[in-house]
Coordinates of C-alpha atoms in Angstrom, one line a residue:
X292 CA -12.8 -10.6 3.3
X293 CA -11.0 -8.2 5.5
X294 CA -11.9 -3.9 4.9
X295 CA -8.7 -2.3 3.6
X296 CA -7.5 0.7 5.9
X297 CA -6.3 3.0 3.3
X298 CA -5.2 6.9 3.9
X299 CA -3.8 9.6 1.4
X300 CA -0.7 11.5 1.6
X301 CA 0.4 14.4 3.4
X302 CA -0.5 17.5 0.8
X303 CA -3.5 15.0 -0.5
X304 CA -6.9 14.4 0.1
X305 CA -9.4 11.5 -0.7
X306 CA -10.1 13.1 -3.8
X307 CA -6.5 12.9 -5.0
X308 CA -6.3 11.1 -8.3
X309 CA -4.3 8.6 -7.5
X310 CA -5.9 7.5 -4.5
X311 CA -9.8 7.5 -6.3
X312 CA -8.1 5.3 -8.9
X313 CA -6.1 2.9 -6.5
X314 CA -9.1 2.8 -4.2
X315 CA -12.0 2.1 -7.2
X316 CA -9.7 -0.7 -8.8
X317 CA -8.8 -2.2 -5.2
X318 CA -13.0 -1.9 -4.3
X319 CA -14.0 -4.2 -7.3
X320 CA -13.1 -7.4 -5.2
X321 CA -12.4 -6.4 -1.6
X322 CA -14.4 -3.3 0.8
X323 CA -12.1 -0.1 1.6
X324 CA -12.2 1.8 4.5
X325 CA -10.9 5.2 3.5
X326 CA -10.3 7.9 5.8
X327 CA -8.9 11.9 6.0
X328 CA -6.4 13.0 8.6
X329 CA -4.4 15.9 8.8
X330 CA -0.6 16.3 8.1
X331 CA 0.4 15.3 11.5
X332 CA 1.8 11.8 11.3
X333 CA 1.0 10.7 15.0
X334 CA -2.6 11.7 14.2
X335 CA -3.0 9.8 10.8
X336 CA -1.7 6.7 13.3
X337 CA -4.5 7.5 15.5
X338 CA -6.7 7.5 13.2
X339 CA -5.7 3.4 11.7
X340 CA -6.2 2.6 15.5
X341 CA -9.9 4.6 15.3
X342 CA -11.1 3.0 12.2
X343 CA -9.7 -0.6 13.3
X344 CA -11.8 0.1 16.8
X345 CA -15.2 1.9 14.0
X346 CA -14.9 -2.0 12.4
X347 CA -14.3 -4.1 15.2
X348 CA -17.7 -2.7 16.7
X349 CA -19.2 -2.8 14.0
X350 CA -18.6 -6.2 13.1
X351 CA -21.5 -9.2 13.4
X352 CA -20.7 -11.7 16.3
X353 CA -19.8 -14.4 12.8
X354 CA -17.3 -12.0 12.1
X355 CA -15.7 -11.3 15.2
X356 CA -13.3 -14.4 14.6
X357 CA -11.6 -12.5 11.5
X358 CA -8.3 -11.0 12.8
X359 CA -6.7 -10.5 9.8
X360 CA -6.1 -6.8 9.2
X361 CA -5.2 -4.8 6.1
X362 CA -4.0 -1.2 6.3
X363 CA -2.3 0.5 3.3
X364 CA -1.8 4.5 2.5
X365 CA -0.1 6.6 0.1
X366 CA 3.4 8.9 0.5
X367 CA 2.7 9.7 3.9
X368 CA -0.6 7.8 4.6
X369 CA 2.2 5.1 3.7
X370 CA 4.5 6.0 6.5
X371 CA 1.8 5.9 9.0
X372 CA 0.5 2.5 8.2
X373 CA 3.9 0.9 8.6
X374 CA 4.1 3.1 12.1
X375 CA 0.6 1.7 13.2
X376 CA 1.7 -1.9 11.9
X377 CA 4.6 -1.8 14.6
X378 CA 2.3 -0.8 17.3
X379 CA -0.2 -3.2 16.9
X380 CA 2.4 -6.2 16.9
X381 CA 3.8 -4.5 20.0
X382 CA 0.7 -4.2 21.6
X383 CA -1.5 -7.4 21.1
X384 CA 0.2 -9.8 19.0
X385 CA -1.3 -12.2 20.4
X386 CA -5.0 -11.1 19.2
X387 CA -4.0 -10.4 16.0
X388 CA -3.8 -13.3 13.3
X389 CA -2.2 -11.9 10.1
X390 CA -1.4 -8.0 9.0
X391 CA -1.2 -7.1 5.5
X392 CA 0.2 -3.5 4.5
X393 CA -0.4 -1.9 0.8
X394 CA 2.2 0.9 0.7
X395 CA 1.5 2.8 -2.4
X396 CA 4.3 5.6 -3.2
X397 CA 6.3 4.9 0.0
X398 CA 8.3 8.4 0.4
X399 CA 11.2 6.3 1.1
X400 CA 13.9 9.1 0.4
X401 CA 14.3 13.0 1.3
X402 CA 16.6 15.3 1.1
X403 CA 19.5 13.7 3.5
X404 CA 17.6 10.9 4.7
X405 CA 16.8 7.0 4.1
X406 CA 13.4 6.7 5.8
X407 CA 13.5 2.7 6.3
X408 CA 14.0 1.8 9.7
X409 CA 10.4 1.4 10.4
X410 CA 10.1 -0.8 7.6
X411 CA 13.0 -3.0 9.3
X412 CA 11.2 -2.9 12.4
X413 CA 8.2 -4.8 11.3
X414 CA 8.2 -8.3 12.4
X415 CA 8.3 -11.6 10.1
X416 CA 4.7 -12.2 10.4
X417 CA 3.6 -9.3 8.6
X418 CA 3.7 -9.2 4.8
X419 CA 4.4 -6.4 2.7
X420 CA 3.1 -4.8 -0.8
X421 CA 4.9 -1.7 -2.1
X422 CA 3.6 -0.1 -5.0
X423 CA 5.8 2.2 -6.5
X424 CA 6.1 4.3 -10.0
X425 CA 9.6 3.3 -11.6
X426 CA 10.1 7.3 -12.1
X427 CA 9.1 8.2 -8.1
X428 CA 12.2 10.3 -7.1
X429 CA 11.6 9.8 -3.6
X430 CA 11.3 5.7 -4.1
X431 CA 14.0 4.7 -6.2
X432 CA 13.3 0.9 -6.9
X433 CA 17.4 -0.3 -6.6
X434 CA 17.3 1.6 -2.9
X435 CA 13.7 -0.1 -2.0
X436 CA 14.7 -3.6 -3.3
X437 CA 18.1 -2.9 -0.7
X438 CA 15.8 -1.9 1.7
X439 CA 13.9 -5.0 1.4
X440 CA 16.4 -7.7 1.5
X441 CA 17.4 -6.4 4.5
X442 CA 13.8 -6.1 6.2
X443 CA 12.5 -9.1 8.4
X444 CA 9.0 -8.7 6.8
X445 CA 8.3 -10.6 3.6
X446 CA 7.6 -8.1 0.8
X447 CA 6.7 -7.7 -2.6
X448 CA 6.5 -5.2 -5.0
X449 CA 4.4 -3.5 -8.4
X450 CA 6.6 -1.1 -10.6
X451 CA 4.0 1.1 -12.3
X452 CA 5.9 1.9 -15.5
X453 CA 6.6 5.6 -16.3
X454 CA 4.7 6.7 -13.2
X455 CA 6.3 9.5 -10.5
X456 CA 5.4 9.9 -7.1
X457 CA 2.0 11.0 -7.7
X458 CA 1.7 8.5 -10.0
X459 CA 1.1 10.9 -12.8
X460 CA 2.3 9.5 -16.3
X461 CA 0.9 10.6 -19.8
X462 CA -1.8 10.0 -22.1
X463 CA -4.2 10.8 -19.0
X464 CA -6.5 7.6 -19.0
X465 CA -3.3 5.7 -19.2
X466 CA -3.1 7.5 -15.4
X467 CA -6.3 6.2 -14.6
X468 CA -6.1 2.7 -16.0
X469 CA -2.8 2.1 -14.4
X470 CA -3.8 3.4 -11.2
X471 CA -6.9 1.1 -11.3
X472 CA -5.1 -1.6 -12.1
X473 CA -2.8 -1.2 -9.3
X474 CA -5.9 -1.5 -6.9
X475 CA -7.0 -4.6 -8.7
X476 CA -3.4 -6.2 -8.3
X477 CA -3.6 -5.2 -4.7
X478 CA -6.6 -7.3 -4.2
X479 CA -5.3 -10.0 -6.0
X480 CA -2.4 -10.0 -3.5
X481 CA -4.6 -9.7 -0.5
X482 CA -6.7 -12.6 -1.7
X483 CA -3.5 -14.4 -1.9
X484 CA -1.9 -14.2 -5.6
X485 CA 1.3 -14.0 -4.3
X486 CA 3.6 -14.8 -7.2
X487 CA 7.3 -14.2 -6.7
X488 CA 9.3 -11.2 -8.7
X489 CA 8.5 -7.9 -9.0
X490 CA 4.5 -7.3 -11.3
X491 CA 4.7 -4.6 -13.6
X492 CA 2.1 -2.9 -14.7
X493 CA 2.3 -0.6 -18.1
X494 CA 0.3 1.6 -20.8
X495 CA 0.2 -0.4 -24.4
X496 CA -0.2 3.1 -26.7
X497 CA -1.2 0.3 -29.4
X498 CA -4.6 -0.7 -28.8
X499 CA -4.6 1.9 -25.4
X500 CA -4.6 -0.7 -22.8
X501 CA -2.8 -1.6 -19.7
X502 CA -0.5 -4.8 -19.7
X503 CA 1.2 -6.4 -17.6
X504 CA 3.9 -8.4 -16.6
X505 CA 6.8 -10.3 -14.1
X506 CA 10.3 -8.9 -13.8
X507 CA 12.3 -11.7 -11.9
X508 CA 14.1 -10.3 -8.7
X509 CA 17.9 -10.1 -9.5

């Protein structure tokens, strides 16, 4: 299976809970590629393209026919997959097969600003999984699911229940079990469970376990 491509946000670091938890959940079926970069967007780009170059050498010569790709980040690490998405359909669409992006906390809105025209730049052939806390202030779920009927891209979508843009929530191993489960689901998507409506993922206080669920699209 394809190495996920995965970065952490702007004021994070690999360390950052959220991205451990994502990343050990999403690592129990599929291999992650996980790298640092600074704060600069146009070098956290760069370094997608480096890390797609690292594997591409690095694969054997039975591998070299695999051209699917999977990049995914979080917040910002988010941003730059979408922007390093673009450039690689712009660049060699022809030797690419199939891209898959896993954009976890996608900072979507800022003070003043709707950040979605790259996400309505990316082309039909590239699929799409947001994964988004249904309190993250800077991803409201009615402006993303606007945003994504308008985009050409096929998308879907994992509310984690209670969880803000760090994807903090209480008790704390709800935190963790959520997050892991978000990996997991991730996977599942890549691997191609692809069920339509929006998978919600949420902490049972009853018997302390995650659940979850399917929330048709209205």
């Amino acid at each position: 299976s394809p190495t996920l491509i995965f970065t952490h946000g702007a004021g994070g670091t690999l360390s950052t809970t959220a991205v451990v938890d994502f990343c050990n959940g999403y690592s129990t079926s599929h291999p992650v590629l996980a790298f640092r970069g600074s704060m600069n967007l146009g070098a956290r780009v760069k370094g997608f393209h480096a890390c797609m170059e690292h594997l591409d050498a690095s694969q054997s010569a039975d591998d070299k026919g695999e051209k699917k790709l999977v990049l995914g980040g979080r917040s910002m690490g988010a941003r730059a997959a979408v922007i390093a998405a673009n450039k690689i359909h712009i660049l060699n669409e022809d030797d690419v097969k199939e891209v898959d992006l896993i954009l976890v906390s996608y900072p979507l809105k800022t003070t003043g600003q709707i950040r979605e025209d790259i996400l309505l730049e990316l082309p039909a052939s590239i699929s799409v999984l947001f994964v988004v806390g249904s309190k993250d202030a800077m991803c409201p779920i009615g402006l993303l699911n606007r945003v994504r009927k308008e985009m050409k891209a096929k998308s879907w979508l994992v509310v984690m229940d209670g969880a803000d843009h760090g994807m903090h929530l209480k008790p704390v191993q709800a935190e963790k079990a959520l997050g892991e489960m978000s990996g997991r689901l991730a996977a599942e998507w890549v691997g191609g469970k692809r069920e339509e409506g929006v998978e919600r993922v949420w902490w049972k206080e009853e018997g302390d376990e995650v659940q979850r669920g399917t929330w048709s699209e209205r």
